[in-house]
Short mmCIF file of C-alpha atoms in Angstrom, two decimals:
data_model
loop_
_atom_site.label_atom_id
_atom_site.label_comp_id
_atom_site.label_asym_id
_atom_site.label_seq_id
_atom_site.Cartn_x
_atom_site.Cartn_y
_atom_site.Cartn_z
CA MET H 1 -43.29 -32.66 -148.22
CA LYS H 2 -42.62 -35.74 -146.14
CA ARG H 3 -42.18 -33.91 -142.85
CA ALA H 4 -45.49 -32.09 -143.27
CA SER H 5 -47.51 -35.27 -143.72
CA VAL H 6 -45.80 -36.99 -140.78
CA LEU H 7 -46.57 -34.03 -138.57
CA ARG H 8 -50.16 -33.90 -139.74
CA LYS H 9 -50.69 -37.57 -138.94
CA MET H 10 -49.01 -37.14 -135.55
CA GLN H 11 -51.25 -34.22 -134.76
CA LEU H 12 -54.37 -36.15 -135.70
CA ILE H 13 -53.53 -39.27 -133.68
CA LEU H 14 -52.41 -37.30 -130.67
CA GLY H 15 -55.50 -35.10 -130.89
CA VAL H 16 -57.84 -38.09 -130.69
CA LEU H 17 -55.86 -39.65 -127.84
CA LEU H 18 -55.82 -36.33 -126.04
CA PHE H 19 -59.59 -35.86 -126.32
CA VAL H 20 -60.38 -39.28 -124.86
CA GLY H 21 -57.63 -39.07 -122.26
CA MET H 22 -58.64 -35.62 -121.05
CA LEU H 23 -62.28 -36.61 -120.56
CA PHE H 24 -61.22 -39.66 -118.59
CA SER H 25 -58.71 -37.65 -116.59
CA LEU H 26 -61.32 -35.04 -115.70
CA TYR H 27 -63.61 -37.82 -114.52
CA ASN H 28 -60.74 -39.18 -112.38
CA VAL H 29 -59.92 -35.84 -110.84
CA PHE H 30 -63.42 -34.60 -110.08
CA ILE H 31 -65.46 -37.72 -109.44
CA MET H 32 -63.36 -40.83 -108.86
CA VAL H 33 -60.65 -39.57 -106.51
CA PRO H 34 -61.51 -39.21 -102.80
CA THR H 35 -61.25 -35.74 -101.30
CA GLU H 36 -58.07 -35.22 -99.34
CA GLN H 37 -58.71 -35.19 -95.58
CA LYS H 38 -56.77 -32.16 -94.40
CA MET H 39 -56.68 -29.96 -97.45
CA GLY H 40 -60.11 -30.59 -98.82
CA ILE H 41 -61.30 -29.88 -102.30
CA VAL H 42 -58.42 -27.58 -103.27
CA GLN H 43 -56.03 -30.52 -103.28
CA ARG H 44 -57.53 -31.61 -106.61
CA ILE H 45 -55.54 -28.90 -108.37
CA PHE H 46 -52.54 -31.09 -107.60
CA TYR H 47 -53.45 -33.33 -110.57
CA PHE H 48 -52.95 -30.38 -112.91
CA HIS H 49 -50.11 -28.67 -111.08
CA VAL H 50 -47.63 -31.55 -110.85
CA PRO H 51 -47.99 -32.74 -114.46
CA SER H 52 -47.63 -29.23 -115.87
CA ALA H 53 -44.53 -28.65 -113.75
CA MET H 54 -43.08 -31.91 -115.06
CA MET H 55 -43.92 -31.03 -118.64
CA SER H 56 -42.23 -27.67 -118.32
CA PHE H 57 -39.03 -29.40 -117.24
CA MET H 58 -39.43 -31.83 -120.11
CA ALA H 59 -39.84 -28.93 -122.53
CA PHE H 60 -36.74 -27.17 -121.26
CA PHE H 61 -34.58 -30.25 -121.44
CA THR H 62 -35.73 -30.64 -125.02
CA VAL H 63 -34.78 -27.02 -125.70
CA ALA H 64 -31.30 -27.58 -124.26
CA GLY H 65 -30.86 -30.83 -126.17
CA PHE H 66 -31.90 -29.37 -129.50
CA SER H 67 -29.85 -26.23 -128.91
CA ILE H 68 -26.69 -28.31 -128.49
CA ALA H 69 -27.65 -30.36 -131.54
CA PHE H 70 -28.16 -27.16 -133.52
CA LEU H 71 -24.76 -25.74 -132.58
CA VAL H 72 -23.06 -28.98 -133.51
CA LYS H 73 -24.92 -29.91 -136.70
CA ARG H 74 -26.29 -26.54 -137.86
CA ASN H 75 -29.56 -28.07 -138.93
CA ALA H 76 -32.16 -25.27 -139.02
CA TRP H 77 -34.87 -27.75 -138.10
CA HIS H 78 -33.26 -28.43 -134.71
CA ASP H 79 -33.49 -24.76 -133.96
CA ARG H 80 -37.17 -24.70 -134.88
CA VAL H 81 -37.87 -27.59 -132.51
CA ALA H 82 -36.07 -25.69 -129.74
CA VAL H 83 -38.20 -22.56 -130.23
CA ALA H 84 -41.40 -24.55 -130.33
CA CYS H 85 -40.53 -26.31 -127.08
CA ALA H 86 -39.43 -23.09 -125.39
CA GLU H 87 -42.79 -21.47 -126.09
CA ILE H 88 -44.68 -24.51 -124.84
CA GLY H 89 -42.38 -24.68 -121.82
CA VAL H 90 -43.23 -21.09 -120.91
CA LEU H 91 -46.91 -21.99 -121.17
CA PHE H 92 -46.59 -24.98 -118.82
CA THR H 93 -44.40 -23.06 -116.38
CA THR H 94 -47.03 -20.32 -116.23
CA ILE H 95 -49.75 -22.89 -115.56
CA ALA H 96 -47.64 -24.53 -112.84
CA LEU H 97 -46.93 -21.20 -111.15
CA ILE H 98 -50.57 -20.08 -111.23
CA THR H 99 -52.06 -23.39 -110.07
CA GLY H 100 -49.39 -23.58 -107.37
CA SER H 101 -50.36 -20.14 -106.10
CA ILE H 102 -54.03 -21.01 -106.04
CA TRP H 103 -53.23 -24.10 -104.00
CA ALA H 104 -50.81 -22.28 -101.68
CA ARG H 105 -53.28 -19.55 -100.70
CA PRO H 106 -55.60 -21.75 -98.56
CA ILE H 107 -52.95 -24.30 -97.56
CA TRP H 108 -49.90 -22.18 -96.72
CA ASN H 109 -51.98 -19.07 -96.13
CA THR H 110 -49.94 -17.15 -98.66
CA TRP H 111 -49.86 -16.83 -102.43
CA TRP H 112 -46.13 -17.03 -102.62
CA SER H 113 -43.20 -18.22 -100.56
CA TRP H 114 -39.51 -17.96 -101.40
CA ASP H 115 -39.13 -21.68 -101.25
CA ALA H 116 -36.34 -23.24 -103.31
CA ARG H 117 -38.62 -24.97 -105.75
CA LEU H 118 -40.96 -22.04 -106.27
CA THR H 119 -38.18 -19.56 -106.75
CA THR H 120 -36.27 -21.82 -109.11
CA PHE H 121 -39.39 -22.18 -111.18
CA LEU H 122 -39.87 -18.44 -111.32
CA ILE H 123 -36.28 -17.96 -112.46
CA LEU H 124 -36.77 -20.69 -115.04
CA TRP H 125 -39.74 -18.74 -116.34
CA PHE H 126 -37.71 -15.54 -116.55
CA ILE H 127 -34.83 -17.28 -118.33
CA TYR H 128 -37.07 -18.68 -121.04
CA ILE H 129 -38.97 -15.42 -121.49
CA ALA H 130 -35.53 -13.86 -122.04
CA TYR H 131 -34.73 -16.66 -124.49
CA LEU H 132 -37.79 -15.85 -126.59
CA MET H 133 -37.18 -12.10 -126.37
CA LEU H 134 -33.57 -12.53 -127.47
CA ARG H 135 -34.71 -14.28 -130.64
CA ASP H 136 -37.16 -11.51 -131.42
CA TYR H 137 -34.73 -8.70 -130.86
CA VAL H 138 -31.80 -10.06 -132.85
CA GLY H 139 -33.75 -9.83 -136.07
CA GLU H 140 -31.57 -11.96 -138.33
CA ASP H 141 -32.68 -15.56 -138.19
CA GLN H 142 -29.29 -17.23 -138.43
CA ARG H 143 -27.70 -15.15 -135.75
CA GLY H 144 -30.77 -15.26 -133.50
CA ALA H 145 -30.74 -19.03 -133.63
CA ARG H 146 -27.08 -19.20 -132.62
CA PHE H 147 -27.45 -16.70 -129.77
CA ALA H 148 -30.57 -18.34 -128.47
CA ALA H 149 -28.91 -21.76 -128.50
CA VAL H 150 -25.94 -20.45 -126.49
CA PHE H 151 -28.29 -18.72 -124.07
CA ALA H 152 -30.38 -21.87 -123.64
CA ILE H 153 -27.27 -23.85 -122.70
CA ILE H 154 -26.18 -21.23 -120.16
CA GLY H 155 -29.71 -21.02 -118.75
CA THR H 156 -30.05 -24.78 -118.37
CA VAL H 157 -26.74 -25.07 -116.54
CA ASP H 158 -27.74 -22.15 -114.33
CA ILE H 159 -30.95 -23.72 -113.06
CA PRO H 160 -29.38 -26.32 -110.70
CA ILE H 161 -27.05 -23.65 -109.31
CA VAL H 162 -30.03 -21.38 -108.66
CA TYR H 163 -31.76 -24.24 -106.88
CA PHE H 164 -28.79 -24.99 -104.62
CA SER H 165 -28.12 -21.36 -103.80
CA ILE H 166 -31.72 -20.80 -102.79
CA ARG H 167 -31.81 -23.97 -100.75
CA TRP H 168 -28.69 -22.85 -98.95
CA TRP H 169 -30.28 -19.46 -98.36
CA ARG H 170 -33.36 -21.08 -96.86
CA THR H 171 -31.38 -23.30 -94.56
CA LEU H 172 -29.71 -20.18 -93.21
CA HIS H 173 -33.04 -18.48 -92.62
CA PRO H 174 -35.51 -21.13 -91.62
CA LYS H 175 -39.14 -20.27 -92.21
CA PRO H 176 -42.28 -22.00 -90.95
CA VAL H 177 -42.30 -25.56 -92.21
CA LEU H 178 -44.24 -25.76 -95.44
CA ALA H 179 -45.38 -29.33 -95.65
CA GLY H 180 -46.09 -30.33 -99.22
CA GLY H 181 -49.19 -32.28 -100.19
CA GLU H 182 -47.31 -34.94 -102.07
CA GLY H 183 -44.96 -37.59 -100.75
CA SER H 184 -45.70 -40.49 -98.52
CA GLY H 185 -49.02 -42.29 -98.31
CA LEU H 186 -50.77 -41.39 -101.52
CA HIS H 187 -54.16 -43.13 -101.77
CA PRO H 188 -54.04 -45.68 -104.64
CA ASP H 189 -56.88 -43.89 -106.46
CA MET H 190 -54.98 -40.64 -106.09
CA ALA H 191 -51.78 -42.18 -107.39
CA PHE H 192 -53.64 -43.58 -110.37
CA ALA H 193 -55.29 -40.23 -111.12
CA LEU H 194 -51.93 -38.50 -110.86
CA TYR H 195 -50.11 -40.88 -113.17
CA PHE H 196 -52.96 -40.84 -115.61
CA SER H 197 -53.02 -37.07 -115.57
CA MET H 198 -49.27 -37.03 -116.21
CA ALA H 199 -49.73 -39.26 -119.21
CA VAL H 200 -52.48 -37.00 -120.53
CA PHE H 201 -50.31 -33.93 -120.04
CA PHE H 202 -47.52 -35.67 -121.87
CA ILE H 203 -49.85 -36.29 -124.80
CA LEU H 204 -50.94 -32.66 -124.59
CA TYR H 205 -47.30 -31.63 -124.69
CA LEU H 206 -46.59 -33.78 -127.75
CA PHE H 207 -49.75 -32.53 -129.42
CA LEU H 208 -48.76 -28.90 -128.87
CA VAL H 209 -45.23 -29.58 -130.12
CA ALA H 210 -46.59 -31.29 -133.25
CA THR H 211 -48.97 -28.39 -133.87
CA ARG H 212 -46.29 -25.82 -133.33
CA LEU H 213 -43.86 -27.68 -135.57
CA ARG H 214 -46.42 -27.79 -138.36
CA VAL H 215 -46.52 -24.00 -138.22
CA GLU H 216 -42.73 -23.83 -138.30
CA ASN H 217 -42.63 -26.28 -141.17
CA SER H 218 -45.12 -24.21 -143.17
CA LYS H 219 -43.02 -21.13 -142.46
CA MET H 220 -39.91 -22.84 -143.77
CA GLU H 221 -41.74 -24.03 -146.90
CA LEU H 222 -43.08 -20.55 -147.48
CA GLU H 223 -39.61 -19.04 -147.22
CA GLU H 224 -38.37 -21.62 -149.68
CA ILE H 225 -41.15 -20.78 -152.15
CA LYS H 226 -40.40 -17.06 -151.79
CA ARG H 227 -36.74 -17.70 -152.43
CA LEU H 228 -37.46 -19.76 -155.53
CA HIS H 229 -39.87 -17.10 -156.76
CA VAL H 230 -37.23 -14.38 -156.42
CA LEU H 231 -34.74 -16.57 -158.26
CA SER H 232 -37.14 -17.34 -161.12
CA THR H 233 -38.13 -13.70 -161.67
CA LYS H 234 -34.54 -12.51 -161.89
CA MET U 1 -20.02 4.04 -114.41
CA LEU U 2 -18.37 5.28 -111.23
CA VAL U 3 -20.57 8.35 -110.95
CA PHE U 4 -23.66 6.25 -111.59
CA CYS U 5 -22.61 3.80 -108.90
CA LEU U 6 -22.08 6.57 -106.37
CA LEU U 7 -25.43 8.12 -107.27
CA VAL U 8 -27.25 4.84 -106.69
CA VAL U 9 -25.72 4.67 -103.23
CA VAL U 10 -26.64 8.27 -102.43
CA ILE U 11 -30.21 7.91 -103.67
CA PHE U 12 -30.72 4.75 -101.65
CA SER U 13 -29.35 6.50 -98.57
CA PHE U 14 -32.16 9.04 -98.88
CA THR U 15 -34.76 6.32 -98.49
CA PHE U 16 -33.75 5.74 -94.89
CA ASP U 17 -33.69 8.02 -91.89
CA PRO U 18 -30.13 8.67 -90.92
CA GLY U 19 -29.12 6.35 -88.14
CA SER U 20 -32.19 4.15 -88.40
CA THR U 21 -31.54 0.48 -87.78
CA TYR U 22 -33.01 -0.49 -91.13
CA SER U 23 -30.26 1.20 -93.04
CA LYS U 24 -27.70 -1.27 -91.76
CA GLU U 25 -29.82 -4.24 -92.64
CA ALA U 26 -30.37 -2.87 -96.13
CA ALA U 27 -26.71 -1.98 -96.72
CA PRO U 28 -25.66 -5.32 -98.31
CA GLY U 29 -28.59 -5.16 -100.71
CA ILE U 30 -27.88 -1.57 -101.68
CA LEU U 31 -24.20 -2.32 -102.11
CA TRP U 32 -24.94 -5.08 -104.60
CA VAL U 33 -27.69 -3.21 -106.39
CA ALA U 34 -25.22 -0.38 -106.97
CA PHE U 35 -22.49 -2.79 -108.11
CA THR U 36 -24.67 -4.82 -110.46
CA PHE U 37 -26.36 -1.81 -112.04
CA SER U 38 -23.13 0.00 -112.72
CA GLY U 39 -21.52 -3.25 -113.84
CA MET U 40 -24.35 -3.63 -116.32
CA LEU U 41 -23.60 -0.18 -117.73
CA GLY U 42 -19.98 -1.13 -118.21
CA LEU U 43 -20.79 -4.49 -119.80
CA ASN U 44 -23.12 -2.83 -122.29
CA ARG U 45 -20.12 -1.08 -123.74
CA THR U 46 -17.78 -4.08 -123.85
CA PHE U 47 -18.27 -4.71 -127.54
CA SER U 48 -20.28 -1.71 -128.75
CA GLN U 49 -17.30 0.34 -129.85
CA GLU U 50 -15.73 -2.49 -131.85
CA VAL U 51 -18.99 -3.42 -133.53
CA ASP U 52 -19.91 0.19 -134.38
CA THR U 53 -16.56 0.96 -135.96
CA GLY U 54 -16.23 -2.48 -137.54
CA SER U 55 -12.91 -3.11 -135.85
CA ILE U 56 -14.36 -6.29 -134.34
CA HIS U 57 -13.52 -7.99 -137.66
CA GLY U 58 -9.90 -7.02 -137.18
CA VAL U 59 -9.89 -8.46 -133.70
CA LEU U 60 -11.50 -11.68 -134.92
CA LEU U 61 -8.91 -12.01 -137.71
CA ALA U 62 -6.13 -12.29 -135.15
CA PRO U 63 -4.56 -15.75 -135.32
CA LEU U 64 -5.76 -16.69 -131.88
CA ASP U 65 -8.23 -18.99 -130.32
CA ARG U 66 -11.39 -16.90 -130.02
CA GLY U 67 -11.76 -17.94 -126.41
CA VAL U 68 -8.69 -15.82 -125.72
CA ILE U 69 -10.52 -12.74 -126.98
CA TYR U 70 -13.32 -13.60 -124.58
CA LEU U 71 -10.90 -13.95 -121.66
CA GLY U 72 -9.25 -10.64 -122.53
CA LYS U 73 -12.57 -8.83 -122.69
CA MET U 74 -13.63 -10.45 -119.46
CA ILE U 75 -10.49 -9.41 -117.61
CA GLY U 76 -10.90 -5.88 -118.95
CA SER U 77 -14.48 -5.65 -117.69
CA PHE U 78 -13.41 -7.16 -114.41
CA ILE U 79 -10.73 -4.53 -113.81
CA PHE U 80 -13.16 -1.70 -114.55
CA MET U 81 -15.87 -3.07 -112.33
CA PHE U 82 -13.45 -3.87 -109.55
CA LEU U 83 -12.05 -0.33 -109.59
CA VAL U 84 -15.55 1.11 -109.35
CA GLU U 85 -16.31 -1.18 -106.43
CA PHE U 86 -13.06 -0.31 -104.76
CA ILE U 87 -13.93 3.38 -104.84
CA THR U 88 -17.61 2.96 -103.97
CA LEU U 89 -17.07 0.68 -100.99
CA PRO U 90 -15.54 3.29 -98.65
CA VAL U 91 -18.34 5.69 -99.60
CA ILE U 92 -20.94 3.11 -98.61
CA ILE U 93 -19.11 2.36 -95.38
CA ILE U 94 -19.15 6.05 -94.51
CA PHE U 95 -22.74 6.76 -95.54
CA PHE U 96 -24.20 3.74 -93.81
CA ASP U 97 -21.84 3.92 -90.88
CA LEU U 98 -20.77 0.30 -91.27
CA ASN U 99 -18.27 -1.38 -89.04
CA LEU U 100 -16.08 -4.06 -90.57
CA GLU U 101 -13.64 -4.59 -87.70
CA GLY U 102 -10.95 -6.34 -89.67
CA HIS U 103 -13.25 -8.43 -91.83
CA TYR U 104 -11.72 -6.84 -94.90
CA LEU U 105 -10.31 -10.04 -96.34
CA GLN U 106 -13.68 -11.82 -96.25
CA LEU U 107 -15.35 -8.92 -98.01
CA PHE U 108 -12.56 -8.78 -100.56
CA VAL U 109 -12.95 -12.49 -101.35
CA ILE U 110 -16.72 -12.19 -101.78
CA ILE U 111 -16.50 -9.10 -103.98
CA PHE U 112 -13.74 -10.68 -106.04
CA LEU U 113 -15.63 -13.93 -106.67
CA ALA U 114 -18.98 -12.29 -107.31
CA THR U 115 -17.51 -9.77 -109.74
CA ILE U 116 -15.76 -12.56 -111.66
CA GLY U 117 -19.04 -14.46 -111.95
CA PHE U 118 -20.82 -11.32 -113.06
CA VAL U 119 -18.38 -10.42 -115.84
CA ALA U 120 -17.90 -14.05 -116.92
CA VAL U 121 -21.49 -14.39 -118.10
CA GLY U 122 -21.90 -10.65 -118.74
CA THR U 123 -19.12 -10.53 -121.33
CA LEU U 124 -20.58 -13.45 -123.26
CA PHE U 125 -24.07 -11.94 -123.22
CA SER U 126 -22.87 -8.49 -124.17
CA ALA U 127 -21.29 -10.00 -127.29
CA MET U 128 -24.82 -11.15 -128.16
CA THR U 129 -26.84 -8.12 -127.14
CA VAL U 130 -24.59 -5.77 -129.10
CA HIS U 131 -26.32 -7.19 -132.19
CA THR U 132 -29.85 -6.68 -130.89
CA LYS U 133 -32.05 -3.70 -131.64
CA THR U 134 -32.33 -2.61 -128.02
CA ARG U 135 -28.85 -3.23 -126.65
CA GLU U 136 -29.16 -1.55 -123.27
CA LEU U 137 -32.51 -3.15 -122.56
CA MET U 138 -31.69 -6.68 -123.61
CA LEU U 139 -28.56 -7.24 -121.53
CA PRO U 140 -30.21 -6.93 -118.10
CA ILE U 141 -33.12 -9.11 -119.23
CA LEU U 142 -30.70 -11.86 -120.18
CA LEU U 143 -28.22 -11.37 -117.40
CA PHE U 144 -30.26 -10.84 -114.24
CA PRO U 145 -32.09 -14.19 -114.16
CA VAL U 146 -28.83 -16.05 -114.73
CA MET U 147 -27.11 -13.91 -112.08
CA ILE U 148 -29.52 -14.87 -109.29
CA PRO U 149 -27.11 -17.27 -107.55
CA VAL U 150 -24.32 -14.69 -107.63
CA ILE U 151 -26.45 -11.83 -106.32
CA LEU U 152 -28.08 -14.01 -103.68
CA SER U 153 -24.75 -15.36 -102.46
CA ALA U 154 -23.04 -11.98 -102.51
CA VAL U 155 -25.81 -10.19 -100.62
CA ASN U 156 -26.15 -12.86 -97.97
CA ALA U 157 -22.43 -13.29 -97.49
CA THR U 158 -22.00 -9.53 -97.21
CA ALA U 159 -24.75 -9.46 -94.60
CA SER U 160 -22.92 -12.14 -92.60
CA ILE U 161 -19.67 -10.21 -92.86
CA LEU U 162 -21.31 -7.01 -91.66
CA ASN U 163 -22.66 -8.96 -88.69
CA LEU U 164 -19.02 -9.82 -88.04
CA GLU U 165 -19.59 -13.54 -88.36
CA GLU U 166 -16.80 -16.07 -88.74
CA TRP U 167 -15.31 -17.48 -91.95
CA SER U 168 -17.22 -20.72 -91.53
CA LYS U 169 -20.52 -18.85 -91.91
CA ILE U 170 -19.69 -17.59 -95.37
CA LEU U 171 -17.93 -20.71 -96.56
CA GLY U 172 -21.07 -22.06 -98.21
CA TRP U 173 -21.52 -18.87 -100.19
CA ILE U 174 -17.88 -18.91 -101.22
CA ARG U 175 -18.39 -22.45 -102.49
CA ILE U 176 -21.45 -21.50 -104.55
CA LEU U 177 -19.68 -18.45 -105.99
CA SER U 178 -16.56 -20.42 -106.88
CA ALA U 179 -18.63 -23.18 -108.49
CA PHE U 180 -20.54 -20.58 -110.48
CA ASP U 181 -17.32 -18.88 -111.60
CA ILE U 182 -15.63 -22.08 -112.72
CA VAL U 183 -18.67 -23.47 -114.52
CA PHE U 184 -19.51 -20.29 -116.37
CA ILE U 185 -16.01 -19.21 -117.32
CA THR U 186 -15.51 -22.64 -118.87
CA LEU U 187 -18.89 -22.65 -120.57
CA SER U 188 -18.55 -19.09 -121.89
CA TYR U 189 -15.02 -19.80 -123.09
CA LEU U 190 -16.34 -22.76 -125.06
CA THR U 191 -19.45 -21.12 -126.47
CA PHE U 192 -17.93 -17.73 -127.30
CA ASP U 193 -16.88 -19.12 -130.69
CA PHE U 194 -20.53 -19.62 -131.67
CA VAL U 195 -21.44 -16.08 -130.68
CA VAL U 196 -18.81 -14.18 -132.66
CA GLU U 197 -18.66 -16.32 -135.80
CA GLU U 198 -19.85 -14.46 -138.90
#
């Protein structure tokens, strides 16, 4: 099938790029970049935390986009892309939450704070876990795809509202100022390492999507073969 | 639903010493935990009877826009939940010895808006979860994360009201709740078609 060979080529090219890029990025993060003055060595986790957070947003926008496309065009492939991205999005969100916690412990002196961004991310995680569970529990593929697509749209619209409500909540109850590490005055080496790391994470994201889609594609082909087999034996 | 709601309130009252200052601080939270949990019970049943008896097909055959069925179901759930809240509220006020001092209208507005938001999304989701293997389990998993803005706004606004603060203090929460209601009623109305199509 045409789609299978395209995906295989994509996976191969992205895999090679990813290997080289990751080695270079690791060199950047651990050797090239100067150690941050106030935060020390732990700041280096920033180069993994920020890109994975960005990739999780990217994944979820893709899910929303393909869910709308699926509801409009009813192309089963769109639905498969949405599932693949949702799973990868959960993965990146988990990484972002865990690396963020590890960073927050020495810097903010706490593993967790009910800050708007953190909380929104946690809710995002819950929404997409629910998305994946909904698909599993519906059973029938067709119906599951429709329900999940509707849920993804609701969830995506909900996220900004969650963010604003939590920000409003925090302005009512001010907590100690939690100064973030990013923002003004990033050392040029640091900026380079960050952007490079983002690019590498983007390749990683594409690579995972391509891999996951190959699995979905094989599944669809297998179902087709089964169907033809049943027809021919009748 | 009503009995469950009252029981939640009673059980939570046991966790505090009578008259302790904590109980008043916790009252808004307990109020909304009781409301959302019992609301969830009600929403679980929104479509279960129709789907189990197959009469849902009859309803869907009606020559109407399907969004209208959604709105009808939503209003039905709203009335039930609102009645439960209306009966539970005095009980909570008595048990927790709350003092509203004429802030009834504020509380009414908050409960009204939050309940609308709750049933708006809840009705749509219950039309989905009725087809899942574990109906009662799936609905809260879907609904609670999406409900965060509503619960957060309702609890905080209720806390402000119980502190006898002015209208201006809860205006922000009213805005968030209204925005939530408008956005999700529209969105659910539009997407309901995709959920019930066979």
